[in-house]
C-alpha positions as CSV (number, residue, x, y, z in Angstrom):
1,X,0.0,0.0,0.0
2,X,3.2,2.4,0.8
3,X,4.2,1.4,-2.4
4,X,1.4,2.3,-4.6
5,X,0.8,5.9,-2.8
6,X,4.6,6.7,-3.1
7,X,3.6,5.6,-7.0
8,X,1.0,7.9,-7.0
9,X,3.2,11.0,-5.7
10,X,5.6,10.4,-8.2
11,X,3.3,10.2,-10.7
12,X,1.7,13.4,-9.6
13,X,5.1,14.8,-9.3
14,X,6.3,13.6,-12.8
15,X,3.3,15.5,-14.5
16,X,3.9,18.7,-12.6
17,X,7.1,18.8,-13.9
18,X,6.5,18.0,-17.4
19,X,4.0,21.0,-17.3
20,X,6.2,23.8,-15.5
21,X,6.5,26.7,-18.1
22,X,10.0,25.0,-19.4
23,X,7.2,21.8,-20.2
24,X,4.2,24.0,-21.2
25,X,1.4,22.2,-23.2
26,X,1.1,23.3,-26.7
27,X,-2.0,23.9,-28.9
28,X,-0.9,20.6,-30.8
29,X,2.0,18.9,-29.5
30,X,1.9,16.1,-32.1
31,X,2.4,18.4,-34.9
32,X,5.1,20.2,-32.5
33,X,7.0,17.1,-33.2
34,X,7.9,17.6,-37.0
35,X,9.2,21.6,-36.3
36,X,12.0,22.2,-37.3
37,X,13.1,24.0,-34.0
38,X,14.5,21.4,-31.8
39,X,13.4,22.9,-28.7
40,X,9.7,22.8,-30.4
41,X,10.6,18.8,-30.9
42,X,11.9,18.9,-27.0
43,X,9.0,20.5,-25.6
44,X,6.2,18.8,-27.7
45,X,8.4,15.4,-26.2
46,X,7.6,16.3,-22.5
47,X,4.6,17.6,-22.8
48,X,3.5,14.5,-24.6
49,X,4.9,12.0,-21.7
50,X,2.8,14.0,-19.5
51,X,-0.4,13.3,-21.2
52,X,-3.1,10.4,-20.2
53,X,-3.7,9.9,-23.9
54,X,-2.6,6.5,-24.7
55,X,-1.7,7.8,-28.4
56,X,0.9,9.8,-26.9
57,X,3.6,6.9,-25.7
58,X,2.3,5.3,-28.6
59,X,3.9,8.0,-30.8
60,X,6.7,8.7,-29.1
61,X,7.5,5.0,-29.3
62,X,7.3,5.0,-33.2
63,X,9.2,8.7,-32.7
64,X,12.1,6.3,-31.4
65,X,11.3,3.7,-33.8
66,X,11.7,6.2,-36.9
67,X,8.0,5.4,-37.9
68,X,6.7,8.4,-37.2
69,X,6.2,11.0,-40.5
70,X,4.5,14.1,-40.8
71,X,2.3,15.5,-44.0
72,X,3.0,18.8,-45.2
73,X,-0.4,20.1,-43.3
74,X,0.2,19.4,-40.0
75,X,-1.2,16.0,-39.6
76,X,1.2,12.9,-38.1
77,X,1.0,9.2,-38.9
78,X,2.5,6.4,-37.7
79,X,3.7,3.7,-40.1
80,X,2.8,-0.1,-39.6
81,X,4.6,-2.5,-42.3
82,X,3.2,-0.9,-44.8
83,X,-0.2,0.3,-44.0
84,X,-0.5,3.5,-42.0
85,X,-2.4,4.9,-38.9
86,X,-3.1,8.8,-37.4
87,X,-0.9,9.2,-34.7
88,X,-3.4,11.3,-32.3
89,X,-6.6,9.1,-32.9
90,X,-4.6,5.9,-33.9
91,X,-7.4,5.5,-37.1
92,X,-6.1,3.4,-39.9
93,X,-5.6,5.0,-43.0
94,X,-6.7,4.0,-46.4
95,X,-4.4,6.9,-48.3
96,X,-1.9,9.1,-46.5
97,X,-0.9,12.8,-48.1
98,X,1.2,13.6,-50.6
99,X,4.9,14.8,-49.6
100,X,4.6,12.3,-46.3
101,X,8.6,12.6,-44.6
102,X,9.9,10.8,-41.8
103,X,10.5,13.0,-38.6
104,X,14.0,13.6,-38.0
105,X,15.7,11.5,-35.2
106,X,19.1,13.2,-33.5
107,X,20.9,12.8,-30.9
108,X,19.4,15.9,-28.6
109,X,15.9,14.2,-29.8
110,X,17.1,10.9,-28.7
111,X,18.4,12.3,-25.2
112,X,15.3,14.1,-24.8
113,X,13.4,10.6,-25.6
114,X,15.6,8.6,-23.1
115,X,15.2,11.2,-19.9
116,X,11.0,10.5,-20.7
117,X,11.4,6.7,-20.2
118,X,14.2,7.2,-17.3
119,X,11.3,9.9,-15.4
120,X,8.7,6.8,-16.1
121,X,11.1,4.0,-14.8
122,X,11.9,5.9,-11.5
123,X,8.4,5.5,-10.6
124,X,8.6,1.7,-11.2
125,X,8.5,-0.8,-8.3
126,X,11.3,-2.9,-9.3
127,X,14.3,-1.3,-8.1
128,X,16.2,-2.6,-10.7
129,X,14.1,-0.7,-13.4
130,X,14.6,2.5,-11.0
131,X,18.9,2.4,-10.8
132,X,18.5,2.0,-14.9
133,X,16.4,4.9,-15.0
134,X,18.8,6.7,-11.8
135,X,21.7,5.9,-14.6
136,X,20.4,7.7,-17.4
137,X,19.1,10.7,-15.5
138,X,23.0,11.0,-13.9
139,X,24.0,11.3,-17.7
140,X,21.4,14.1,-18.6
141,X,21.6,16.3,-15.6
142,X,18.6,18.0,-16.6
143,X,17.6,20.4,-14.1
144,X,14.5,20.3,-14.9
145,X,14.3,16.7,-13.1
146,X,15.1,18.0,-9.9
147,X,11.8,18.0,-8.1
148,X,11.2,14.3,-9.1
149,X,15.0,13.8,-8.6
150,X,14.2,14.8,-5.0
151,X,11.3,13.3,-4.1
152,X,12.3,10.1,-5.3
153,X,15.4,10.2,-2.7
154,X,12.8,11.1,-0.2
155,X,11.0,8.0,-0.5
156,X,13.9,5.1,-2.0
157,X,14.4,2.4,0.1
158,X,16.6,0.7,-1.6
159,X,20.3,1.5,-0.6
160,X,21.8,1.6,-4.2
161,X,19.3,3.1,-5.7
162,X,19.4,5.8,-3.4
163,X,23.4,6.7,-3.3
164,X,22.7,6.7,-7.4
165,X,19.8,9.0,-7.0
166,X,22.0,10.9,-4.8
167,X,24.8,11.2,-7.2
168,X,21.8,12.5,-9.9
169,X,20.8,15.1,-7.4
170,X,24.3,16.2,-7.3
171,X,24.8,16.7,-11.1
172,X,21.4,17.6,-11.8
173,X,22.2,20.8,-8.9
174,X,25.6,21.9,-11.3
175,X,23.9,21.7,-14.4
176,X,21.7,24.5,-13.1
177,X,23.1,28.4,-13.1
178,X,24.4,29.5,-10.5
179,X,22.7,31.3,-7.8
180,X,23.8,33.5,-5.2
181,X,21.4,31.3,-2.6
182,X,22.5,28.0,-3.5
183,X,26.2,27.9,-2.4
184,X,25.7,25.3,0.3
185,X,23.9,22.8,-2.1
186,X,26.0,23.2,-4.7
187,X,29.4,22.7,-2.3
188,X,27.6,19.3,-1.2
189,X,26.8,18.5,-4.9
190,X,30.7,18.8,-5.9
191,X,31.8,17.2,-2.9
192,X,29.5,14.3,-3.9
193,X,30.4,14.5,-7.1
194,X,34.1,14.0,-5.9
195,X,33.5,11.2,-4.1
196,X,32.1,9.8,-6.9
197,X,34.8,9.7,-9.4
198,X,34.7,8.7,-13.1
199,X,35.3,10.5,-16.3
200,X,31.8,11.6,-16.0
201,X,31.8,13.4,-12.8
202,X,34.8,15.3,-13.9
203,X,33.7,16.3,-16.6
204,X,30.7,18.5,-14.7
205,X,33.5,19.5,-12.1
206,X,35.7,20.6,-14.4
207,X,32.8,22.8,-15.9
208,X,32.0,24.2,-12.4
209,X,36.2,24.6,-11.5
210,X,36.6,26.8,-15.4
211,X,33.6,29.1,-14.8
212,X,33.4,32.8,-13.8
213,X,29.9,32.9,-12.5
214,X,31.2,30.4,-9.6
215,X,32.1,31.3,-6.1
216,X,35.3,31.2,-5.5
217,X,35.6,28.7,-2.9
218,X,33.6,26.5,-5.0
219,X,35.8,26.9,-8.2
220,X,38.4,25.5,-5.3
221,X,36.7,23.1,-4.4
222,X,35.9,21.5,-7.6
223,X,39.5,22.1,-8.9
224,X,40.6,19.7,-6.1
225,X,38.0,17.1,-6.9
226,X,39.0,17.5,-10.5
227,X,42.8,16.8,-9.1
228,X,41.4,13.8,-7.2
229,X,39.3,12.3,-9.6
230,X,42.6,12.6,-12.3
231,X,44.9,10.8,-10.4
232,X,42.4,7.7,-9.9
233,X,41.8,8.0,-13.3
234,X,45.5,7.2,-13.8
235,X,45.7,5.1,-11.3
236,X,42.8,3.0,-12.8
237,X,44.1,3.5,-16.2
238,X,47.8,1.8,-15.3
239,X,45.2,-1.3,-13.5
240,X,43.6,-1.4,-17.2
241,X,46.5,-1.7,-19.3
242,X,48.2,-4.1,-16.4
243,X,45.6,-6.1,-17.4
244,X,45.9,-6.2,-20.9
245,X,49.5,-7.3,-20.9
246,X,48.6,-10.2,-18.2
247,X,46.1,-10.8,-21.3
248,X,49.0,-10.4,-23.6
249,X,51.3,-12.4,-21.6
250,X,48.6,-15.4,-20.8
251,X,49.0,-15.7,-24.8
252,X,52.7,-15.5,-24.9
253,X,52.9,-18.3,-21.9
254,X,51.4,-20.6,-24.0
255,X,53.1,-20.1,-27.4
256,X,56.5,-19.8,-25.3
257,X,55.7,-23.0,-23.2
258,X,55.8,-25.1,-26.4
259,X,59.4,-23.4,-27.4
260,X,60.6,-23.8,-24.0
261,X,59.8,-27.7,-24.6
262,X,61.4,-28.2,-27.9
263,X,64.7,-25.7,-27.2
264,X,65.0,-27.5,-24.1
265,X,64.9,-30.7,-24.8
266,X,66.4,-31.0,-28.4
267,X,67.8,-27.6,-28.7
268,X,66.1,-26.8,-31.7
269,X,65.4,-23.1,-32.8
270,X,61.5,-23.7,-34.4
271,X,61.4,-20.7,-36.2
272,X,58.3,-22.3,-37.5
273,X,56.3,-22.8,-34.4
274,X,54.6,-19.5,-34.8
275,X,53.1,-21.1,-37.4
276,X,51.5,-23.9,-35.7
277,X,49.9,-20.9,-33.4
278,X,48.3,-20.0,-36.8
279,X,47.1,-22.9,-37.6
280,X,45.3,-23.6,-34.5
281,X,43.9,-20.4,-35.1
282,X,42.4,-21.9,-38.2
283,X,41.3,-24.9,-36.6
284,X,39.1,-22.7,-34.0
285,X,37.7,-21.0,-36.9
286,X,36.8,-24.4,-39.0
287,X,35.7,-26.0,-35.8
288,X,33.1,-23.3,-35.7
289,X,32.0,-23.2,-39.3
290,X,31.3,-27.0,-39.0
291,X,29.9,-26.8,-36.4
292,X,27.7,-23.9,-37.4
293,X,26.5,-26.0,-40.4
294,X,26.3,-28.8,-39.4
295,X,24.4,-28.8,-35.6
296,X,24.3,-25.0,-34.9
297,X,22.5,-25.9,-31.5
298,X,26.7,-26.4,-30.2
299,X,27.4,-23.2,-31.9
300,X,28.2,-21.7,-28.3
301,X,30.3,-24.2,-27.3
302,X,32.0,-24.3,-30.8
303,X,35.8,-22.6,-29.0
304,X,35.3,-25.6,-25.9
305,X,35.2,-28.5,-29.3
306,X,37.9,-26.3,-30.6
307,X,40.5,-26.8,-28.0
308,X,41.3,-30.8,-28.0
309,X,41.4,-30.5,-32.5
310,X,43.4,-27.8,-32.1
311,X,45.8,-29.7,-29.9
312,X,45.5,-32.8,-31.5
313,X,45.9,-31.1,-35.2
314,X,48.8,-29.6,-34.4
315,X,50.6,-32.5,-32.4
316,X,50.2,-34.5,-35.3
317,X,51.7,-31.7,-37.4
318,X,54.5,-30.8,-35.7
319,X,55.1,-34.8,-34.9
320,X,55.4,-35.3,-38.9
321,X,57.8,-32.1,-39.1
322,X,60.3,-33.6,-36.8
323,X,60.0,-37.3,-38.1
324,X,60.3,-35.4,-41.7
325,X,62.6,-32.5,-41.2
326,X,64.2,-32.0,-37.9
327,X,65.7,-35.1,-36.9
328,X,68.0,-35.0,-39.7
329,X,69.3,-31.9,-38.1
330,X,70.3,-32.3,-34.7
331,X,73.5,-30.7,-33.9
332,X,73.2,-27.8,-36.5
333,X,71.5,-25.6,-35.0
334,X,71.9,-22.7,-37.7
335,X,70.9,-25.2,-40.6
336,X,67.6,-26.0,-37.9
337,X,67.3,-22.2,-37.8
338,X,67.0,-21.5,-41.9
339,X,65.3,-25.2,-42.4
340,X,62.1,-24.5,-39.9
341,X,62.4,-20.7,-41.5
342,X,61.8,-22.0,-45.0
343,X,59.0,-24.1,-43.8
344,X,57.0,-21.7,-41.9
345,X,57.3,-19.5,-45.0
346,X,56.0,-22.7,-46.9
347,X,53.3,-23.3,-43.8
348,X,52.0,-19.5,-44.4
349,X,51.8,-19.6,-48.5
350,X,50.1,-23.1,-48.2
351,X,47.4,-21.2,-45.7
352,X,47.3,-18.4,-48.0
353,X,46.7,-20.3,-50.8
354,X,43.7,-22.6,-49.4
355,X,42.0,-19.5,-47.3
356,X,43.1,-16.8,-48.7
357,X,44.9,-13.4,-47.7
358,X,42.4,-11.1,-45.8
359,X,41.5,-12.1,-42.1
360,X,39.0,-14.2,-40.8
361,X,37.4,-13.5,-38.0
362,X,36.2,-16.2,-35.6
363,X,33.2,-15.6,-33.6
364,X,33.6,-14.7,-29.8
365,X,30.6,-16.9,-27.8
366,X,27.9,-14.8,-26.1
367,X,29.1,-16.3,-22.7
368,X,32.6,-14.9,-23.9
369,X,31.1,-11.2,-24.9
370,X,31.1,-8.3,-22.6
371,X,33.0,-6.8,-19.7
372,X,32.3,-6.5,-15.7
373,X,33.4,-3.1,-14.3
374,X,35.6,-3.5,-11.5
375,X,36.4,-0.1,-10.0
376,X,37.4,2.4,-12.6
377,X,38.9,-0.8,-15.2
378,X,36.6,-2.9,-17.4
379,X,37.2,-6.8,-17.8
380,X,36.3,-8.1,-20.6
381,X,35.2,-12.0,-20.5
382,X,37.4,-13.3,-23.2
383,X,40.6,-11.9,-22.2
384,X,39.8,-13.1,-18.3
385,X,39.2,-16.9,-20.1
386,X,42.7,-16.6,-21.5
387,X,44.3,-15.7,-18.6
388,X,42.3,-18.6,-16.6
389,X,42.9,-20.8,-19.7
390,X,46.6,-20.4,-19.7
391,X,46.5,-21.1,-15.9
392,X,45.0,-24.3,-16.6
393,X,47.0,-25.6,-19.5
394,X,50.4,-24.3,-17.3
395,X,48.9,-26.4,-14.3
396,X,48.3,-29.5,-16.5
397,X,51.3,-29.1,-18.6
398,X,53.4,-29.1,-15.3
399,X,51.3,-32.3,-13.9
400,X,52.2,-34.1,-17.5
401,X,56.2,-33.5,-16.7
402,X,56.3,-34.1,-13.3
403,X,53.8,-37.3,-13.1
404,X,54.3,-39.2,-16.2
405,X,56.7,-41.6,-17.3
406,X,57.0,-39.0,-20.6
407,X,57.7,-36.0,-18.4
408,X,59.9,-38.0,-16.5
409,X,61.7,-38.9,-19.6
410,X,61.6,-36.0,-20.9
411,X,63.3,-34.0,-18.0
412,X,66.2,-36.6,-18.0
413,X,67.1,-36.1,-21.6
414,X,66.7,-32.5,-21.1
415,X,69.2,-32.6,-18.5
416,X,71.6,-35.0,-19.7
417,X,70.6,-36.8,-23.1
418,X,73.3,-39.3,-23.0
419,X,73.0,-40.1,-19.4
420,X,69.7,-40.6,-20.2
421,X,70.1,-42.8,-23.6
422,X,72.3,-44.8,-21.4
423,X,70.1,-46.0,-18.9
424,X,67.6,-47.2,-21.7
425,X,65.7,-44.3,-22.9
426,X,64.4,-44.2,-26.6
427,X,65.8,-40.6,-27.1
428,X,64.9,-40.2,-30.3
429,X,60.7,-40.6,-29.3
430,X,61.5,-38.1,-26.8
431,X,62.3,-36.1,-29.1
432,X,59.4,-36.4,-31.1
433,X,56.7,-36.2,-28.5
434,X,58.2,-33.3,-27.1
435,X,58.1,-31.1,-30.4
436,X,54.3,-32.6,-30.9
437,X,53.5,-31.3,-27.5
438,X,54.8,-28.2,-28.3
439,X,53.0,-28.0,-31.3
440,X,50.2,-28.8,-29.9
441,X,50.7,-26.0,-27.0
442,X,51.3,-23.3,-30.2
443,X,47.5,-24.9,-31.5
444,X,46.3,-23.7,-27.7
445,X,47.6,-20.6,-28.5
446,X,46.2,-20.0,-31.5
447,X,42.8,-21.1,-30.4
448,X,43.2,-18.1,-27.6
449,X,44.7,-15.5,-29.3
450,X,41.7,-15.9,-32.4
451,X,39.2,-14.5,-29.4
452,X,41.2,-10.9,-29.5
453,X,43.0,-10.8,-32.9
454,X,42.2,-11.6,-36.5
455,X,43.3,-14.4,-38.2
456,X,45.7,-14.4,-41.1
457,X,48.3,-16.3,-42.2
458,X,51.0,-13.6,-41.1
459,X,49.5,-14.2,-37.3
460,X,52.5,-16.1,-35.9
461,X,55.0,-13.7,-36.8
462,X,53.7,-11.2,-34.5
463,X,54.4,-13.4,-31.8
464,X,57.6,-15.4,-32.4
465,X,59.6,-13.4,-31.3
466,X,57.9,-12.1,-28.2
467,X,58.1,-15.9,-27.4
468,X,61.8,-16.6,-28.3
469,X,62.6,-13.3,-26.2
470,X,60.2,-14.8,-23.3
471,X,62.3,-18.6,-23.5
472,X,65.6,-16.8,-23.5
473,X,64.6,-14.3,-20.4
474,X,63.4,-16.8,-18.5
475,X,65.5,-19.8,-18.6
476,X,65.8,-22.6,-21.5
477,X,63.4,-25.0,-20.7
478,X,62.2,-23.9,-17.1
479,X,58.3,-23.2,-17.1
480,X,58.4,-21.3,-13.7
481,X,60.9,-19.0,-16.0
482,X,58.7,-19.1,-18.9
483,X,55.3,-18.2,-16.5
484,X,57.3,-14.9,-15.1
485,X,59.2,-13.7,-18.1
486,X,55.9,-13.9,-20.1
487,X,53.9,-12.1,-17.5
488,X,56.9,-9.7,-17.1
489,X,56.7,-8.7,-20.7
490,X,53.3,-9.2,-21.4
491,X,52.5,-6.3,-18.6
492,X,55.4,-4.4,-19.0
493,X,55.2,-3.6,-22.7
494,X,51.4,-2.6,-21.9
495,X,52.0,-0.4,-19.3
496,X,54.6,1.7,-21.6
497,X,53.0,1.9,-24.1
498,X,50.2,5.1,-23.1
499,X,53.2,6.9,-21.9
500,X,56.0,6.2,-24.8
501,X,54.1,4.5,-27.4
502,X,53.9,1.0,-28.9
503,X,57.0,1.1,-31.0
504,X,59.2,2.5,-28.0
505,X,57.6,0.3,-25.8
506,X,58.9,-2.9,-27.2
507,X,62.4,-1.4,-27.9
508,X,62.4,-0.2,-24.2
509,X,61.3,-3.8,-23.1
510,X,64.0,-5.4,-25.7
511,X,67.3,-3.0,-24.3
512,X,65.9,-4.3,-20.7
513,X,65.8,-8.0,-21.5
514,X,69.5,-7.5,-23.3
515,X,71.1,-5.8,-20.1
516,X,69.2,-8.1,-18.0
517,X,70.9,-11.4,-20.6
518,X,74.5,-9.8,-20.0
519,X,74.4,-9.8,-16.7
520,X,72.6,-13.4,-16.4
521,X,73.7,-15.5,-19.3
522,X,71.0,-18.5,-18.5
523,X,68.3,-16.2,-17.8
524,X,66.3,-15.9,-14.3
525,X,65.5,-19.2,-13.6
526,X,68.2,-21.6,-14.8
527,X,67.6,-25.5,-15.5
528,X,70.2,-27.8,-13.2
529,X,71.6,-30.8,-14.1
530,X,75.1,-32.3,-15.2
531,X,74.6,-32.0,-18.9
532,X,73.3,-28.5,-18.5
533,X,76.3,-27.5,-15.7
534,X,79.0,-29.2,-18.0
């Protein structure tokens, strides 16, 4: 019963407002609608919202729906497919007038059209619906909301809804003139306003701290709120791009975790395994088309499918490479370097040939879309599942070496391959398991890094050598080096680049990985053993 009589007060409230003398009826606001004047359009707006007559909303709906036109006399219609109706009686049509235009939609019409619906939603009893409406009121400030700003904080319950409502009052109070009476309230509104934060809020403070007609001590005020507000701002914006490179380094720690694998163990510079990162990247987006065609119910779940073909694809690939190509090279490592060159420049005209040149963009999941705000920093979904999704192929990669008779055998050959060939180890299927598996790790890769970059058949060559420089920094064939020199340069490359751009970022981060090389040959986390200390 409380709720419905608060209803009713805000209802009453809402139509005073819309018919102060700013909101004044007019002799026919439906025509007011197509004047040319905007505030005409603005006025005719409100003054319709106020009215009982259920043909108002109705056109204002098709107003925001661009099926409202106007006739060259006056009269309005609203089209319906292809029949039309009169906007003020809602009577069907058999013939409309000659010269019939569509009613101009801009933005200052849109805003005008959005503050109606947010005065309507504030009244509503789910207080959902009212922080929506509290959200877009705070980004019109329109002072002429006040009164129903106000009485709606007299009677919100609702905890959030009322610190929002409290933050519109604020803003709604500076986007009014100055007065000579309303100091106080406009003192509170900044300092609220401050507290607040946000790109938003500053930009109204900044108004207030820049303008004459203010008090001084209010100009000072809202110049150190402005202050304030900048250097969380910042603050936020260094969180943000921190972010990104954990993002950007996720990616790298699992192209680099296949190269840590294959240099370790065989010593082979793959200059091709930037290619197998394509690949996989291909895979995803096949995985999807098939799927899409073929049962389009799983189209959601297309990127989970994609993950274990991906893998499995490129194992098999990069198996055949080294049964084909590599094992014939062990020991030459500069004749490895130009052969596994040559073949990812064969790997990227074969792609080019059988997709074509221009990118291919492979569809990011609904589940996948979107961000959560988390102070001043947005997180976007898909970069958060890379970063969970290189955690989990790190944490299974590590169980695989430490827990199976492979990893077992793979770690012993790393560490001293003839020790290890002596006591009965087939070396030579050590060797090619371990460059499947890091093939395999590349096609993981590329089935992340198609969720926030294009694919193309130059993709892997805008990561190899991010990942060589991430194997080198952090110690051949150590994945607790590889996991901290990927994160190190992931984030640190991202964080440098707002303040000395993206060219001068990566030559910064290169000239600190060299110094950082001279100083520790083996990089920061060194693999032990006899063959390794010899």
């Amino acid at each position: 019963m409380r709720r419905v009589s608060t209803t009713c007060l805000l209802a009453a409230l809402w139509l005073g407002v819309m018919l102060l003398p700013g909101h004044g009826a007019r002799a026919d606001a439906f025509a007011d609608l197509a004047s040319p004047q905007l505030g005409a359009v603005t006025a005719a707006i409100s003054t319709l919202a106020a009215s009982p007559d259920p043909q108002a909303g109705v056109a204002l709906q098709a107003l925001g729906e661009r099926n409202l036109f106007a006739a060259p006399d006056g009269s309005v219609y609203i089209r319906h497919g292809e029949s039309y109706v009169e906007a003020r009686t809602g009577q069907p049509q058999a013939s409309v007038p000659e010269g019939l235009k569509p009613i101009r939609l801009n933005n200052r019409i849109r805003t005008a059209l959005a503050g109606v619906q947010a005065g309507r939603d504030l009244l509503a009893p789910q207080p959902a619906t009212r922080l929506r409406a509290a959200d877009a009121l705070y980004a019109r400030h329109d002072p002429a909301m006040l009164p129903l700003v106000e009485h709606a904080l007299a009677v919100e319950k609702d905890a959030a809804v009322r610190t929002r409502l409290t933050e519109v009052r604020a803003a709604t109070i500076l986007g009014q003139p100055p007065a000579p009476d309303a100091l106080a309230s406009r003192l509170e509104a900044v300092r609220a306003l401050g507290a607040v934060g946000g790109a938003q809020a500053r930009g109204i403070l900044a108004g207030v701290a820049g303008s004459d007609a203010e008090a001084p001590a209010l100009r000072h005020e809202a110049q150190a709120a402005v202050s304030r507000i900048d250097w969380h701002l910042r603050a936020w914006g260094v969180a943000q791009n921190a972010f990104y490179g954990l993002s950007y380094g996720s990616v790298l720690l699992l192209a680099a975790t296949g190269l840590a694998i294959t240099f370790g163990v065989m010593g082979v510079i793959n200059m091709a395994h930037g290619e197998m990162m394509m690949i996989g990247a291909y895979v995803t987006w096949m995985v999807q088309q098939a799927i899409r065609a073929t049962v389009p119910a799983l189209e959601p779940v297309a990127i989970l499918v994609a993950i274990p073909v991906a893998f499995v694809v490129c194992g098999a690939l990069g198996i055949v490479i080294e049964r084909g190509l590599i094992r014939f090279l062990y020991g030459r490592p500069l004749e490895t370097l130009l052969a596994t060159w040559g073949l990812s420049l064969i790997l990227q005209q074969a792609v080019r040939s059988i997709f074509g040149p221009t990118n291919i963009a492979v569809q990011t999941p609904g589940w996948l879309s979107g961000s959560v705000a988390v102070g001043g920093m947005d997180i976007t979904l898909n970069r958060l599942a890379i970063l969970v999704f290189a955690g989990l192929v790190l944490g299974g990669l590590m169980l695989v070496l430490r827990h199976t008779p492979l990893g077992l055998q793979m770690r012993a050959v790393t560490q001293n391959r003839r020790m290890a060939a002596l006591m009965g180890i087939r070396t030579p299927r050590v060797d090619a398991l371990a460059f499947g598996l890091g093939a395999g790790l590349a096609g993981l890769a590329g089935v992340a890094v198609s969720q926030i970059d294009n694919v193309s058949p130059n993709l892997g060559q805008s990561y190899i050598i991010d990942s060589f420089m991430v194997v080198v920094f952090g110690g051949v064939g150590n994945l607790w080096g590889t996991l901290a020199a990927a994160l190190a340069l992931g984030m640190g490359g991202k964080v440098l680049e707002p303040a000395i751009g993206a060219v001068s970022a990566k030559i910064a981060v290169l000239v600190l990985v060299i110094l950082y090389i001279q100083r520790h040959p083996r990089g920061m986390f060194p693999v032990r053993g006899r063959g390794v200390e010899s």
